[in-house]
Amino acid sequence: MTIIVRDDGFHADDQTDFLDLASDTDPATLDPSLAENIRIAFPSSADGRGFSLARILRLQGFTGRLRAAGHVLSDQYTMARRCGFDEVEISDELADRQPAEQWLFRADWRAHDYQARMRG
């Protein structure tokens, strides 16, 4: 099973109709009109290409549901949200190692960035 992480905690998966993109998808081939829901794979927590793909899709006008799936850590949740992901799909095993409290700690992703500090 998988767990869906959103700003308000853990959820059961409620969506199965996704266009799946690999982390090595060529950004030049992205077309935000291809699907209403896109899931981008994260084969490793050290592979940040999915963050770039999400940002590019949002800049191209994609307004649908964007999900990061795989090896995303709770420490990366803020970055995922800032890049344009709506949610993160993790395994039950990762949810056991990093419970909802660790994800909720990072749910205020609009605050505490360097730009906010510079403006303040």
Short mmCIF file of N, CA and C in Angstrom, two decimals:
data_model
loop_
_atom_site.label_atom_id
_atom_site.label_comp_id
_atom_site.label_asym_id
_atom_site.label_seq_id
_atom_site.Cartn_x
_atom_site.Cartn_y
_atom_site.Cartn_z
N MET A 1 0.84 -1.19 0.00
CA MET A 1 0.00 0.00 0.00
C MET A 1 0.88 1.25 0.00
N THR A 2 0.23 2.35 -0.28
CA THR A 2 0.93 3.62 -0.26
C THR A 2 0.16 4.60 0.61
N ILE A 3 0.89 5.58 1.06
CA ILE A 3 0.35 6.67 1.87
C ILE A 3 0.50 7.96 1.07
N ILE A 4 -0.53 8.78 1.10
CA ILE A 4 -0.46 10.08 0.44
C ILE A 4 -0.26 11.14 1.52
N VAL A 5 0.77 11.96 1.33
CA VAL A 5 1.09 13.02 2.28
C VAL A 5 0.62 14.35 1.70
N ARG A 6 -0.17 15.05 2.48
CA ARG A 6 -0.60 16.41 2.13
C ARG A 6 -0.31 17.31 3.33
N ASP A 7 -0.60 18.58 3.18
CA ASP A 7 -0.29 19.55 4.24
C ASP A 7 -0.98 19.22 5.56
N ASP A 8 -2.07 18.47 5.51
CA ASP A 8 -2.78 18.15 6.75
C ASP A 8 -2.52 16.73 7.25
N GLY A 9 -1.52 16.05 6.68
CA GLY A 9 -1.14 14.74 7.20
C GLY A 9 -1.26 13.62 6.19
N PHE A 10 -1.40 12.39 6.71
CA PHE A 10 -1.45 11.19 5.90
C PHE A 10 -2.88 10.90 5.44
N HIS A 11 -2.99 10.38 4.21
CA HIS A 11 -4.28 10.02 3.63
C HIS A 11 -4.16 8.71 2.87
N ALA A 12 -5.28 8.05 2.67
CA ALA A 12 -5.33 6.90 1.78
C ALA A 12 -5.32 7.42 0.35
N ASP A 13 -4.84 6.61 -0.57
CA ASP A 13 -4.81 7.00 -1.97
C ASP A 13 -6.23 7.06 -2.52
N ASP A 14 -6.59 8.17 -3.12
CA ASP A 14 -7.94 8.34 -3.65
C ASP A 14 -7.95 8.58 -5.15
N GLN A 15 -6.83 8.38 -5.81
CA GLN A 15 -6.73 8.67 -7.24
C GLN A 15 -5.84 7.62 -7.90
N THR A 16 -6.30 7.07 -9.01
CA THR A 16 -5.48 6.08 -9.70
C THR A 16 -5.18 6.45 -11.14
N ASP A 17 -5.77 7.51 -11.64
CA ASP A 17 -5.62 7.89 -13.03
C ASP A 17 -4.54 8.96 -13.18
N PHE A 18 -3.28 8.50 -13.28
CA PHE A 18 -2.15 9.42 -13.40
C PHE A 18 -1.35 9.12 -14.66
N LEU A 19 -0.80 10.15 -15.23
CA LEU A 19 0.23 9.98 -16.24
C LEU A 19 1.53 9.88 -15.46
N ASP A 20 2.23 8.76 -15.59
CA ASP A 20 3.47 8.55 -14.84
C ASP A 20 4.67 9.03 -15.65
N LEU A 21 5.51 9.85 -15.02
CA LEU A 21 6.74 10.33 -15.64
C LEU A 21 7.93 9.83 -14.84
N ALA A 22 8.94 9.38 -15.54
CA ALA A 22 10.20 9.00 -14.89
C ALA A 22 10.99 10.25 -14.55
N SER A 23 11.90 10.11 -13.60
CA SER A 23 12.70 11.28 -13.19
C SER A 23 13.64 11.73 -14.30
N ASP A 24 13.94 10.85 -15.26
CA ASP A 24 14.84 11.23 -16.34
C ASP A 24 14.09 11.67 -17.61
N THR A 25 12.82 12.03 -17.46
CA THR A 25 12.04 12.54 -18.59
C THR A 25 12.69 13.81 -19.12
N ASP A 26 12.83 13.89 -20.42
CA ASP A 26 13.42 15.08 -21.04
C ASP A 26 12.45 16.25 -20.87
N PRO A 27 12.87 17.32 -20.21
CA PRO A 27 11.97 18.46 -20.00
C PRO A 27 11.42 19.05 -21.30
N ALA A 28 12.15 18.91 -22.39
CA ALA A 28 11.69 19.44 -23.67
C ALA A 28 10.47 18.70 -24.19
N THR A 29 10.21 17.51 -23.66
CA THR A 29 9.07 16.72 -24.13
C THR A 29 7.83 16.91 -23.26
N LEU A 30 7.92 17.72 -22.23
CA LEU A 30 6.78 17.90 -21.33
C LEU A 30 5.67 18.69 -22.00
N ASP A 31 4.46 18.18 -21.86
CA ASP A 31 3.28 18.85 -22.39
C ASP A 31 2.22 18.84 -21.30
N PRO A 32 1.98 19.98 -20.65
CA PRO A 32 1.05 19.99 -19.53
C PRO A 32 -0.39 19.67 -19.90
N SER A 33 -0.70 19.63 -21.19
CA SER A 33 -2.07 19.33 -21.59
C SER A 33 -2.32 17.83 -21.75
N LEU A 34 -1.33 17.01 -21.50
CA LEU A 34 -1.46 15.56 -21.71
C LEU A 34 -2.35 14.87 -20.69
N ALA A 35 -2.45 15.40 -19.50
CA ALA A 35 -3.21 14.71 -18.45
C ALA A 35 -3.69 15.69 -17.40
N GLU A 36 -4.72 15.28 -16.67
CA GLU A 36 -5.21 16.09 -15.54
C GLU A 36 -4.40 15.83 -14.30
N ASN A 37 -3.81 14.63 -14.20
CA ASN A 37 -3.04 14.22 -13.03
C ASN A 37 -1.71 13.64 -13.49
N ILE A 38 -0.63 14.14 -12.91
CA ILE A 38 0.70 13.65 -13.27
C ILE A 38 1.42 13.21 -12.00
N ARG A 39 2.06 12.03 -12.10
CA ARG A 39 2.86 11.49 -10.99
C ARG A 39 4.30 11.38 -11.49
N ILE A 40 5.21 11.98 -10.75
CA ILE A 40 6.63 11.95 -11.11
C ILE A 40 7.36 11.05 -10.13
N ALA A 41 8.11 10.10 -10.67
CA ALA A 41 8.82 9.11 -9.86
C ALA A 41 10.09 9.70 -9.26
N PHE A 42 10.34 9.33 -8.02
CA PHE A 42 11.57 9.64 -7.32
C PHE A 42 12.22 8.31 -6.94
N PRO A 43 13.11 7.78 -7.80
CA PRO A 43 13.71 6.49 -7.53
C PRO A 43 14.68 6.50 -6.35
N SER A 44 15.12 7.68 -5.96
CA SER A 44 16.07 7.83 -4.85
C SER A 44 15.85 9.20 -4.22
N SER A 45 16.06 9.29 -2.92
CA SER A 45 15.93 10.59 -2.26
C SER A 45 17.03 11.56 -2.68
N ALA A 46 18.07 11.03 -3.32
CA ALA A 46 19.17 11.87 -3.80
C ALA A 46 18.95 12.34 -5.23
N ASP A 47 17.88 11.90 -5.87
CA ASP A 47 17.59 12.25 -7.25
C ASP A 47 16.59 13.41 -7.26
N GLY A 48 17.07 14.61 -7.50
CA GLY A 48 16.22 15.79 -7.44
C GLY A 48 15.63 16.22 -8.77
N ARG A 49 15.80 15.41 -9.82
CA ARG A 49 15.30 15.81 -11.13
C ARG A 49 13.79 15.98 -11.14
N GLY A 50 13.08 15.24 -10.31
CA GLY A 50 11.63 15.37 -10.24
C GLY A 50 11.18 16.75 -9.79
N PHE A 51 11.96 17.38 -8.92
CA PHE A 51 11.65 18.74 -8.49
C PHE A 51 11.69 19.69 -9.69
N SER A 52 12.71 19.53 -10.53
CA SER A 52 12.83 20.38 -11.72
C SER A 52 11.68 20.15 -12.68
N LEU A 53 11.31 18.89 -12.89
CA LEU A 53 10.19 18.58 -13.79
C LEU A 53 8.90 19.21 -13.29
N ALA A 54 8.67 19.14 -11.99
CA ALA A 54 7.45 19.74 -11.42
C ALA A 54 7.44 21.25 -11.65
N ARG A 55 8.54 21.88 -11.41
CA ARG A 55 8.61 23.33 -11.58
C ARG A 55 8.37 23.73 -13.04
N ILE A 56 8.97 22.98 -13.95
CA ILE A 56 8.80 23.26 -15.37
C ILE A 56 7.33 23.09 -15.77
N LEU A 57 6.70 22.02 -15.31
CA LEU A 57 5.29 21.80 -15.63
C LEU A 57 4.42 22.95 -15.14
N ARG A 58 4.67 23.41 -13.91
CA ARG A 58 3.87 24.53 -13.38
C ARG A 58 4.13 25.81 -14.17
N LEU A 59 5.37 26.05 -14.53
CA LEU A 59 5.69 27.24 -15.32
C LEU A 59 5.06 27.18 -16.71
N GLN A 60 4.85 25.95 -17.22
CA GLN A 60 4.19 25.79 -18.51
C GLN A 60 2.67 25.88 -18.41
N GLY A 61 2.16 26.04 -17.21
CA GLY A 61 0.73 26.23 -17.04
C GLY A 61 -0.04 25.03 -16.55
N PHE A 62 0.62 23.97 -16.15
CA PHE A 62 -0.10 22.80 -15.64
C PHE A 62 -0.82 23.17 -14.35
N THR A 63 -2.14 22.94 -14.30
CA THR A 63 -2.93 23.28 -13.13
C THR A 63 -3.55 22.06 -12.46
N GLY A 64 -3.27 20.87 -13.01
CA GLY A 64 -3.84 19.65 -12.44
C GLY A 64 -3.11 19.19 -11.20
N ARG A 65 -3.44 18.00 -10.80
CA ARG A 65 -2.86 17.40 -9.60
C ARG A 65 -1.48 16.85 -9.94
N LEU A 66 -0.50 17.24 -9.14
CA LEU A 66 0.89 16.84 -9.37
C LEU A 66 1.38 16.10 -8.13
N ARG A 67 1.80 14.85 -8.34
CA ARG A 67 2.20 14.00 -7.22
C ARG A 67 3.64 13.52 -7.38
N ALA A 68 4.42 13.66 -6.32
CA ALA A 68 5.75 13.05 -6.25
C ALA A 68 5.57 11.66 -5.65
N ALA A 69 6.24 10.67 -6.23
CA ALA A 69 6.04 9.30 -5.77
C ALA A 69 7.36 8.58 -5.60
N GLY A 70 7.53 7.96 -4.45
CA GLY A 70 8.72 7.15 -4.24
C GLY A 70 9.52 7.59 -3.04
N HIS A 71 10.80 7.74 -3.25
CA HIS A 71 11.74 8.00 -2.17
C HIS A 71 11.90 9.50 -1.91
N VAL A 72 10.85 10.09 -1.40
CA VAL A 72 10.88 11.49 -0.97
C VAL A 72 10.85 11.45 0.55
N LEU A 73 11.77 12.17 1.17
CA LEU A 73 11.85 12.19 2.63
C LEU A 73 11.07 13.37 3.20
N SER A 74 10.71 13.26 4.46
CA SER A 74 9.96 14.36 5.09
C SER A 74 10.73 15.67 5.02
N ASP A 75 12.06 15.61 5.09
CA ASP A 75 12.87 16.83 4.98
C ASP A 75 12.74 17.48 3.61
N GLN A 76 12.30 16.74 2.61
CA GLN A 76 12.16 17.26 1.26
C GLN A 76 10.75 17.75 0.95
N TYR A 77 9.84 17.60 1.90
CA TYR A 77 8.44 17.96 1.65
C TYR A 77 8.29 19.44 1.30
N THR A 78 8.96 20.30 2.02
CA THR A 78 8.87 21.74 1.75
C THR A 78 9.32 22.04 0.33
N MET A 79 10.42 21.44 -0.09
CA MET A 79 10.92 21.66 -1.46
C MET A 79 9.91 21.14 -2.48
N ALA A 80 9.33 19.98 -2.20
CA ALA A 80 8.35 19.42 -3.12
C ALA A 80 7.16 20.37 -3.30
N ARG A 81 6.65 20.90 -2.22
CA ARG A 81 5.51 21.82 -2.30
C ARG A 81 5.90 23.11 -3.02
N ARG A 82 7.07 23.63 -2.73
CA ARG A 82 7.50 24.88 -3.37
C ARG A 82 7.75 24.70 -4.86
N CYS A 83 8.09 23.51 -5.29
CA CYS A 83 8.31 23.24 -6.71
C CYS A 83 7.01 23.01 -7.47
N GLY A 84 5.92 22.81 -6.74
CA GLY A 84 4.63 22.68 -7.40
C GLY A 84 3.88 21.40 -7.15
N PHE A 85 4.47 20.47 -6.40
CA PHE A 85 3.75 19.23 -6.09
C PHE A 85 2.61 19.53 -5.13
N ASP A 86 1.49 18.84 -5.34
CA ASP A 86 0.34 18.95 -4.45
C ASP A 86 0.42 17.95 -3.31
N GLU A 87 1.11 16.84 -3.56
CA GLU A 87 1.14 15.75 -2.58
C GLU A 87 2.32 14.84 -2.88
N VAL A 88 2.60 13.99 -1.91
CA VAL A 88 3.70 13.02 -2.02
C VAL A 88 3.15 11.64 -1.71
N GLU A 89 3.52 10.68 -2.52
CA GLU A 89 3.13 9.29 -2.32
C GLU A 89 4.33 8.52 -1.77
N ILE A 90 4.17 7.94 -0.57
CA ILE A 90 5.26 7.20 0.04
C ILE A 90 4.79 5.79 0.39
N SER A 91 5.75 4.92 0.63
CA SER A 91 5.44 3.54 1.00
C SER A 91 5.06 3.47 2.48
N ASP A 92 4.40 2.39 2.84
CA ASP A 92 4.07 2.15 4.24
C ASP A 92 5.34 2.09 5.09
N GLU A 93 6.39 1.50 4.53
CA GLU A 93 7.65 1.38 5.26
C GLU A 93 8.25 2.76 5.58
N LEU A 94 8.21 3.66 4.60
CA LEU A 94 8.72 5.01 4.86
C LEU A 94 7.84 5.73 5.86
N ALA A 95 6.54 5.53 5.77
CA ALA A 95 5.63 6.16 6.73
C ALA A 95 5.88 5.65 8.14
N ASP A 96 6.27 4.40 8.29
CA ASP A 96 6.62 3.87 9.61
C ASP A 96 7.89 4.52 10.15
N ARG A 97 8.87 4.74 9.26
CA ARG A 97 10.14 5.35 9.69
C ARG A 97 10.01 6.85 9.91
N GLN A 98 9.14 7.49 9.13
CA GLN A 98 8.93 8.93 9.23
C GLN A 98 7.44 9.18 9.39
N PRO A 99 6.94 9.15 10.62
CA PRO A 99 5.50 9.28 10.86
C PRO A 99 4.97 10.67 10.48
N ALA A 100 3.66 10.77 10.49
CA ALA A 100 2.97 11.99 10.04
C ALA A 100 3.49 13.25 10.73
N GLU A 101 3.86 13.15 12.00
CA GLU A 101 4.33 14.34 12.73
C GLU A 101 5.55 14.96 12.05
N GLN A 102 6.43 14.12 11.49
CA GLN A 102 7.62 14.65 10.83
C GLN A 102 7.26 15.39 9.54
N TRP A 103 6.23 14.93 8.86
CA TRP A 103 5.78 15.59 7.65
C TRP A 103 5.01 16.87 7.99
N LEU A 104 4.18 16.80 9.01
CA LEU A 104 3.41 17.98 9.42
C LEU A 104 4.32 19.11 9.89
N PHE A 105 5.45 18.76 10.47
CA PHE A 105 6.42 19.75 10.92
C PHE A 105 6.87 20.63 9.76
N ARG A 106 6.84 20.09 8.54
CA ARG A 106 7.29 20.81 7.36
C ARG A 106 6.14 21.31 6.48
N ALA A 107 4.92 21.20 6.98
CA ALA A 107 3.74 21.53 6.18
C ALA A 107 3.56 23.03 5.96
N ASP A 108 4.17 23.86 6.77
CA ASP A 108 4.07 25.31 6.59
C ASP A 108 5.14 25.74 5.59
N TRP A 109 5.02 25.24 4.37
CA TRP A 109 6.07 25.38 3.36
C TRP A 109 6.16 26.78 2.77
N ARG A 110 5.18 27.61 3.01
CA ARG A 110 5.23 28.97 2.48
C ARG A 110 6.06 29.91 3.37
N ALA A 111 6.33 29.47 4.57
CA ALA A 111 7.06 30.31 5.53
C ALA A 111 8.52 29.85 5.63
N HIS A 112 9.30 30.67 6.23
CA HIS A 112 10.66 30.33 6.62
C HIS A 112 11.62 30.12 5.45
N ASP A 113 11.34 30.69 4.30
CA ASP A 113 12.32 30.60 3.22
C ASP A 113 13.20 31.84 3.25
N TYR A 114 14.30 31.78 2.55
CA TYR A 114 15.23 32.89 2.59
C TYR A 114 14.62 34.18 2.03
N GLN A 115 13.73 34.07 1.04
CA GLN A 115 13.12 35.27 0.48
C GLN A 115 12.24 35.97 1.51
N ALA A 116 11.52 35.21 2.30
CA ALA A 116 10.69 35.81 3.35
C ALA A 116 11.58 36.51 4.38
N ARG A 117 12.70 35.88 4.71
CA ARG A 117 13.61 36.50 5.68
C ARG A 117 14.21 37.78 5.12
N MET A 118 14.52 37.81 3.83
CA MET A 118 15.11 39.01 3.21
C MET A 118 14.09 40.14 3.13
N ARG A 119 12.83 39.79 2.89
CA ARG A 119 11.78 40.81 2.80
C ARG A 119 11.41 41.34 4.18
N GLY A 120 11.56 40.51 5.20
CA GLY A 120 11.14 40.85 6.56
C GLY A 120 12.03 41.85 7.16
#
